[in-house]
Short mmCIF file of C-alpha atoms in Angstrom, two decimals:
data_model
loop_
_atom_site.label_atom_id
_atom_site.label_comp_id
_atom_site.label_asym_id
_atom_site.label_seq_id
_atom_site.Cartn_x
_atom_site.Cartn_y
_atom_site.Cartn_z
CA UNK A 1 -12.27 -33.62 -22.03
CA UNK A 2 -13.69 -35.59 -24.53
CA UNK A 3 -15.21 -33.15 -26.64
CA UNK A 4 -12.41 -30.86 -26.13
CA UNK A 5 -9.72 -33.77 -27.29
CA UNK A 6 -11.51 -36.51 -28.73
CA UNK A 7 -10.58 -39.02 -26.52
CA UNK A 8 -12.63 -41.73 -24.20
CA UNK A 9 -13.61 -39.84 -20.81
CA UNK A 10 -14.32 -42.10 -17.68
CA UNK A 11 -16.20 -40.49 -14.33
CA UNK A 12 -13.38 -40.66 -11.87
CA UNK A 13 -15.99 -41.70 -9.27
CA UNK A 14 -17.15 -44.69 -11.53
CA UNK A 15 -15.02 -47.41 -9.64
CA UNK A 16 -16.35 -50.13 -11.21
CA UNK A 17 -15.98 -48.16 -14.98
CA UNK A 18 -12.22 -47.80 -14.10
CA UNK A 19 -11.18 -51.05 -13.89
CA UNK A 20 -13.23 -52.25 -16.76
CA UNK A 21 -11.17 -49.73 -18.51
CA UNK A 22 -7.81 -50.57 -17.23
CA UNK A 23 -8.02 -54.17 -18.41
CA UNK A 24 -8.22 -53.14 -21.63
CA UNK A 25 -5.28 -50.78 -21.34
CA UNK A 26 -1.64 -51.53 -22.26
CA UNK A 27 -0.52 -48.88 -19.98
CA UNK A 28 -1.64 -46.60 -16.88
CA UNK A 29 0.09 -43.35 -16.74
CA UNK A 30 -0.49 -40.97 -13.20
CA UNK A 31 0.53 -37.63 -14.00
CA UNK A 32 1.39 -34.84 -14.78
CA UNK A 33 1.07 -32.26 -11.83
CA UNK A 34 1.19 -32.04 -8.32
CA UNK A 35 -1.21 -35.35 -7.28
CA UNK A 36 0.79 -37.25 -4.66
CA UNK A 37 0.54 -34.25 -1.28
CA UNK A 38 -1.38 -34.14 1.24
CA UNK A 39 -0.79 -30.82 2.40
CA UNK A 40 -3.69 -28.74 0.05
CA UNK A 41 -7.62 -29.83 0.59
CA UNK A 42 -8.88 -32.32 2.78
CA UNK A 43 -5.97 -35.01 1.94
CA UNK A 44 -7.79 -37.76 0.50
CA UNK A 45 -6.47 -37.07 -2.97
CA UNK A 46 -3.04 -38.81 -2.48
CA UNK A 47 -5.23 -41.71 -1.25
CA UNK A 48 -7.34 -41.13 -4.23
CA UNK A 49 -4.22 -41.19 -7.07
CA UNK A 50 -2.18 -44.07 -4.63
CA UNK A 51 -5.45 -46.18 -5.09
CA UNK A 52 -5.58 -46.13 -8.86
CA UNK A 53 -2.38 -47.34 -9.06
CA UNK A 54 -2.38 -49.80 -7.02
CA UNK A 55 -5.71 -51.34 -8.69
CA UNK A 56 -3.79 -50.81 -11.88
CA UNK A 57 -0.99 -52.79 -10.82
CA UNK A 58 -3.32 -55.87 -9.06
CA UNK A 59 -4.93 -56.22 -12.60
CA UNK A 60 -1.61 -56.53 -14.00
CA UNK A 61 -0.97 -52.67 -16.06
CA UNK A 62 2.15 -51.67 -16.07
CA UNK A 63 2.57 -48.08 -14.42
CA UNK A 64 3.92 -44.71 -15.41
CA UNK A 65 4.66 -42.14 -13.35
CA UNK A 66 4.48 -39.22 -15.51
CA UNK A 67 6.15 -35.49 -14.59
CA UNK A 68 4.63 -35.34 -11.26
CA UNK A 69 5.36 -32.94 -8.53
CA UNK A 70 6.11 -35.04 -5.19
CA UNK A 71 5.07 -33.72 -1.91
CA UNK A 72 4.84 -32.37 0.55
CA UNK A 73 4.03 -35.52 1.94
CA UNK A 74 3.11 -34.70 5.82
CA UNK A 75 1.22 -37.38 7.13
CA UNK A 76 3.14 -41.25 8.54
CA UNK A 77 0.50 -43.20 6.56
CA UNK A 78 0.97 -41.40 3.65
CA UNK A 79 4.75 -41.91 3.24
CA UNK A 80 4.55 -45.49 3.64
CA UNK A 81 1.75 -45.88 1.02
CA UNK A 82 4.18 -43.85 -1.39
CA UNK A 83 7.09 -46.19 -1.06
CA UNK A 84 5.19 -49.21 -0.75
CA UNK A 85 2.66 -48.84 -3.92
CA UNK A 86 5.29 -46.71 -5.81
CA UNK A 87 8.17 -49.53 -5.78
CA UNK A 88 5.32 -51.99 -7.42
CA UNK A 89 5.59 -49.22 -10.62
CA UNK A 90 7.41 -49.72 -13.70
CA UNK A 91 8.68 -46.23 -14.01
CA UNK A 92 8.76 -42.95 -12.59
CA UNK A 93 9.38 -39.09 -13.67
CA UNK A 94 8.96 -36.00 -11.86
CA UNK A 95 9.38 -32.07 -13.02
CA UNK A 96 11.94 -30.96 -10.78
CA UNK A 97 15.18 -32.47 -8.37
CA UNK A 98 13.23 -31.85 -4.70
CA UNK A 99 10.57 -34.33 -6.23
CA UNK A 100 13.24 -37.25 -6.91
CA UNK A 101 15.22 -36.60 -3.72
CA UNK A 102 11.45 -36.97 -1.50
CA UNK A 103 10.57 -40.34 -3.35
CA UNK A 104 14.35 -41.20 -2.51
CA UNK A 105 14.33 -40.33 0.60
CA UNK A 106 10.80 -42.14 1.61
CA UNK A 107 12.38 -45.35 0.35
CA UNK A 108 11.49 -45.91 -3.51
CA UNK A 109 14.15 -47.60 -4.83
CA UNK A 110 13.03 -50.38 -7.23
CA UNK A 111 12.09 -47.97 -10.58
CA UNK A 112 14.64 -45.82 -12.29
CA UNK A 113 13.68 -42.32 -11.23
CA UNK A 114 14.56 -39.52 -13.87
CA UNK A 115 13.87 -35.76 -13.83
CA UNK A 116 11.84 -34.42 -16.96
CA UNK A 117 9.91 -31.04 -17.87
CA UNK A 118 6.31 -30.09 -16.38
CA UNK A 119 4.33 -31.58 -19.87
CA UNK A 120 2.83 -27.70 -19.79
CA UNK A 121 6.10 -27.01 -21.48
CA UNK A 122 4.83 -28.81 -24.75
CA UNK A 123 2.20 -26.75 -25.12
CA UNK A 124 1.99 -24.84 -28.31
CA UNK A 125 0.19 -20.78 -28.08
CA UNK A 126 -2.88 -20.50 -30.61
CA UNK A 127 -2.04 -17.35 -32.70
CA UNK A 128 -3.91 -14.17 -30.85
CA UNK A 129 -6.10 -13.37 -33.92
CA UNK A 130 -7.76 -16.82 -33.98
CA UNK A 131 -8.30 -16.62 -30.11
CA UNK A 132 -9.77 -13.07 -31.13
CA UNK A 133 -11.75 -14.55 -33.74
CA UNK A 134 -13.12 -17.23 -31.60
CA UNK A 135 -13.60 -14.83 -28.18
CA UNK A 136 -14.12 -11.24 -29.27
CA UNK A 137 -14.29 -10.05 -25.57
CA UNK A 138 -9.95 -10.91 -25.48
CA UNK A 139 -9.65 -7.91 -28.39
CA UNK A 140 -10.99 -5.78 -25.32
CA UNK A 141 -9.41 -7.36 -22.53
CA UNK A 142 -5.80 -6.85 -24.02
CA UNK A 143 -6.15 -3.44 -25.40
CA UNK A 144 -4.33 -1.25 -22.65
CA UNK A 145 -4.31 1.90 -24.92
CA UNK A 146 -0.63 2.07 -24.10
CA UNK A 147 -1.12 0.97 -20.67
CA UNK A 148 0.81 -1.60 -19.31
CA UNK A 149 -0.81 -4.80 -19.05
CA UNK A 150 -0.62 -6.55 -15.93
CA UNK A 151 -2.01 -10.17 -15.50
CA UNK A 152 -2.64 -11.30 -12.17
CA UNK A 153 -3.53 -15.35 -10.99
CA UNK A 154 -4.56 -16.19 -7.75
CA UNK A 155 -5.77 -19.44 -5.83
CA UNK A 156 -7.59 -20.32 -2.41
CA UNK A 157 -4.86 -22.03 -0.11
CA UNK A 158 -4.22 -22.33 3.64
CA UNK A 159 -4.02 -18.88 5.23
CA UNK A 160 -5.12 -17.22 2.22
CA UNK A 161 -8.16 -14.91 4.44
CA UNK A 162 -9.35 -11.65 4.10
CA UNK A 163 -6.27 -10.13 4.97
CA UNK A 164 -4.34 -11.47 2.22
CA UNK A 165 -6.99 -10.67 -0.35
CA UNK A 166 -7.18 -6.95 1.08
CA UNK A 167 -3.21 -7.17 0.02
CA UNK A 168 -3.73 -8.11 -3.33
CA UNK A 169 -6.33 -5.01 -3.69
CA UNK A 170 -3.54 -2.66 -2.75
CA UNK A 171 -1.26 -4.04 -4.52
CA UNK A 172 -3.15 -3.96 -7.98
CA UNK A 173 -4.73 -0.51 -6.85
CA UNK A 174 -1.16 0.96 -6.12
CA UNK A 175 -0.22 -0.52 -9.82
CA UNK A 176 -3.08 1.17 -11.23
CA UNK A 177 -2.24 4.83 -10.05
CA UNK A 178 1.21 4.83 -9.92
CA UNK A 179 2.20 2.82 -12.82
CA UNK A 180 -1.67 3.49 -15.15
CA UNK A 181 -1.66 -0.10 -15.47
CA UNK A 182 -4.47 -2.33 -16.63
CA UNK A 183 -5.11 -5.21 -14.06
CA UNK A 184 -6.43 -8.20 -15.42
CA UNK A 185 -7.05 -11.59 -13.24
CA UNK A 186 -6.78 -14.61 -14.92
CA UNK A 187 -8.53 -17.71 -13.77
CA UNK A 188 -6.26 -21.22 -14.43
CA UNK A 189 -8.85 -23.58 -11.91
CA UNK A 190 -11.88 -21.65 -13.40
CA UNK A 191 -14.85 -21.53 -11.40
CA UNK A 192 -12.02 -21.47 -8.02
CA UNK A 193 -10.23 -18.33 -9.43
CA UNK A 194 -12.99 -16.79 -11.00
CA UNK A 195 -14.67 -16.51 -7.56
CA UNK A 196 -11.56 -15.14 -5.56
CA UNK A 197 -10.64 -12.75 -8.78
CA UNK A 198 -13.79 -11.29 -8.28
CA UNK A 199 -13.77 -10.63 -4.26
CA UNK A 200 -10.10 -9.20 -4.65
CA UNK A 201 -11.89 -7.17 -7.35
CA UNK A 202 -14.53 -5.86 -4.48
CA UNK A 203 -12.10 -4.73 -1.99
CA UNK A 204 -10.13 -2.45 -4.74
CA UNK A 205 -10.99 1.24 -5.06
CA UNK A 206 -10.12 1.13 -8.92
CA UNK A 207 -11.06 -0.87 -12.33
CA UNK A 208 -10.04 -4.15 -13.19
CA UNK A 209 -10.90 -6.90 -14.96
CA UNK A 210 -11.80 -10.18 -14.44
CA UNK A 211 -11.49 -13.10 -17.60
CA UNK A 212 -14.63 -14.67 -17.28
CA UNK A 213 -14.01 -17.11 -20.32
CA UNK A 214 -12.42 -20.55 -20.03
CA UNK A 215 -10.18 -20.46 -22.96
CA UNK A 216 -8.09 -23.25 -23.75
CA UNK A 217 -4.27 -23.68 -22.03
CA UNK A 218 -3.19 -22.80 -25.44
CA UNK A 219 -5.16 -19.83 -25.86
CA UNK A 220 -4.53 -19.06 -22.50
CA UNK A 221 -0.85 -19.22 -23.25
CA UNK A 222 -1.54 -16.39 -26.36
CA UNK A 223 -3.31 -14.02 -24.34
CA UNK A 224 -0.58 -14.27 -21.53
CA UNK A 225 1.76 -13.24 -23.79
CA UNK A 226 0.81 -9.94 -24.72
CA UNK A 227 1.18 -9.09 -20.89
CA UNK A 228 3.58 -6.77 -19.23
CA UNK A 229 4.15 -8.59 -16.40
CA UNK A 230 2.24 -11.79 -14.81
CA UNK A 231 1.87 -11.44 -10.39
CA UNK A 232 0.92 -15.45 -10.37
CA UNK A 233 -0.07 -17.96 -7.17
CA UNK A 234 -0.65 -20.46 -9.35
CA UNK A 235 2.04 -22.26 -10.22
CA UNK A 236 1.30 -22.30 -14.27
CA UNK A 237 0.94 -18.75 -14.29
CA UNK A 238 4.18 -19.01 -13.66
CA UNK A 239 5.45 -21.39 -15.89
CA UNK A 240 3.07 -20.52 -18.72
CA UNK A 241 4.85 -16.46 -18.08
CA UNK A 242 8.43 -18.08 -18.64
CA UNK A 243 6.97 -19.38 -22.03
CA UNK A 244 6.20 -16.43 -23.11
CA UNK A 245 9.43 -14.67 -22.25
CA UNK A 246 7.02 -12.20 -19.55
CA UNK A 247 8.30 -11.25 -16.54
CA UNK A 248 6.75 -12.30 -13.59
CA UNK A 249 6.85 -12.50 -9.47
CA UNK A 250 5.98 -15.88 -7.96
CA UNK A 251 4.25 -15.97 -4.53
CA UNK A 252 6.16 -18.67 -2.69
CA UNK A 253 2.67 -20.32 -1.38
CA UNK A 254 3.91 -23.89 -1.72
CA UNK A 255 7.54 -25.72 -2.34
CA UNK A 256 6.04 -26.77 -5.81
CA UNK A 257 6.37 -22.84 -6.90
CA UNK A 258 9.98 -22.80 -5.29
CA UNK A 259 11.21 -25.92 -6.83
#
């Protein structure tokens, strides 16, 4: 992050470096994304996100809510944390209606609530020829030789076995002979995806590739575009498709991708 942005990077383990830090700071913004659920991982991470703003707040920093998808929110605990630390905040936005209507509903009142974009949308696509320049292995990866192109993202969540992974291989292999495509797997989490791209990749009787290259979000964004179609989990693969004006199917794997 900080070599990629120039900006001051702080372990987000370092308790102790984190407050030092927020005393300094005119304001604490949480956000963007999908940070206060409990219902992917091991659930600590709404306790996680909750806890820095409530430190933030005792030492006196105002608080911004920024874009965030709410929920779900499953657990009793949890709920109550939300309306009781998020009232203390100075003001809130979240990327879609379901987001504002949870916080309503759980109680959070005090701050003005508004509705606003997911910030991906201000992201800007690198032109293709400098990603080229940069990555010479994309001037492969996108040449289909009249093929269409088809991008796929996937993501480990609950229920996402074997089975569902043996689904995926059928579907790309059925792609491949029916329609000649080129099936390419894109990683957003990197080292998450990669891994999954790669066993989907194992189970399929024919070719495809695997972007093994971390590129930028806004590189990312200029490769996606020269796609046919995008098949995404992730919710970005979405959103980053809709950018581009590229079709795409969303797998309903979480309210966030409804919403």
């Amino acid at each position: 992050t900080s070599q990629t942005y120039q900006v001051k990077a702080i372990n987000r383990l370092h308790l102790i470096d984190i407050m030092c830090c927020l005393r300094d700071t005119d304001l604490f913004i949480s956000g963007g994304g999908g940070l206060l659920q409990d219902s992917t991982g091991k659930g600590w991470s709404i306790l996680y996100y909750l806890g820095l703003i409530l430190i933030a707040k005792i030492i006196k920093v105002p608080v911004m809510i920024y874009a965030q998808g709410i929920g779900p929110v499953n657990k009793q605990i949890n709920k109550k944390l939300i309306k009781w630390i998020l009232n203390k905040v100075d003001l809130i936005t979240v990327r879609d209606n379901p987001s504002k209507e949870l916080l309503e509903n759980l109680g959070v009142a005090k701050p003005s609530i508004y509705v606003n974009s997911d910030p991906v949308f201000l992201l800007k696509k690198k032109n293709i020829n400098n990603v080229i320049n940069s990555h010479p292995f994309i001037r492969g990866l996108i040449n289909s030789d009249s093929r269409p192109l088809i991008g796929i993202s996937v993501r480990e969540y609950k229920g996402n076995g074997l089975d569902s992974k043996r689904i995926f291989a059928q579907a790309a292999d059925y792609l491949i002979e029916n329609y000649k495509a080129k099936i390419i797997f894109f990683p957003f989490k990197f080292d998450e995806d990669v891994h999954i791209s790669k066993e989907i990749v194992s189970l399929m009787k024919n070719k495809a590739e695997v972007l093994k290259i971390k590129l930028e979000p806004e590189e990312l964004l200029s490769v996606l575009s020269r796609l046919s179609l995008v098949v995404g989990v992730r919710l970005h693969s979405i959103i980053f498709s809709s950018m581009a004006n590229i079709p795409f199917i969303a797998f309903n794997y979480d309210p966030k991708v409804k919403h």
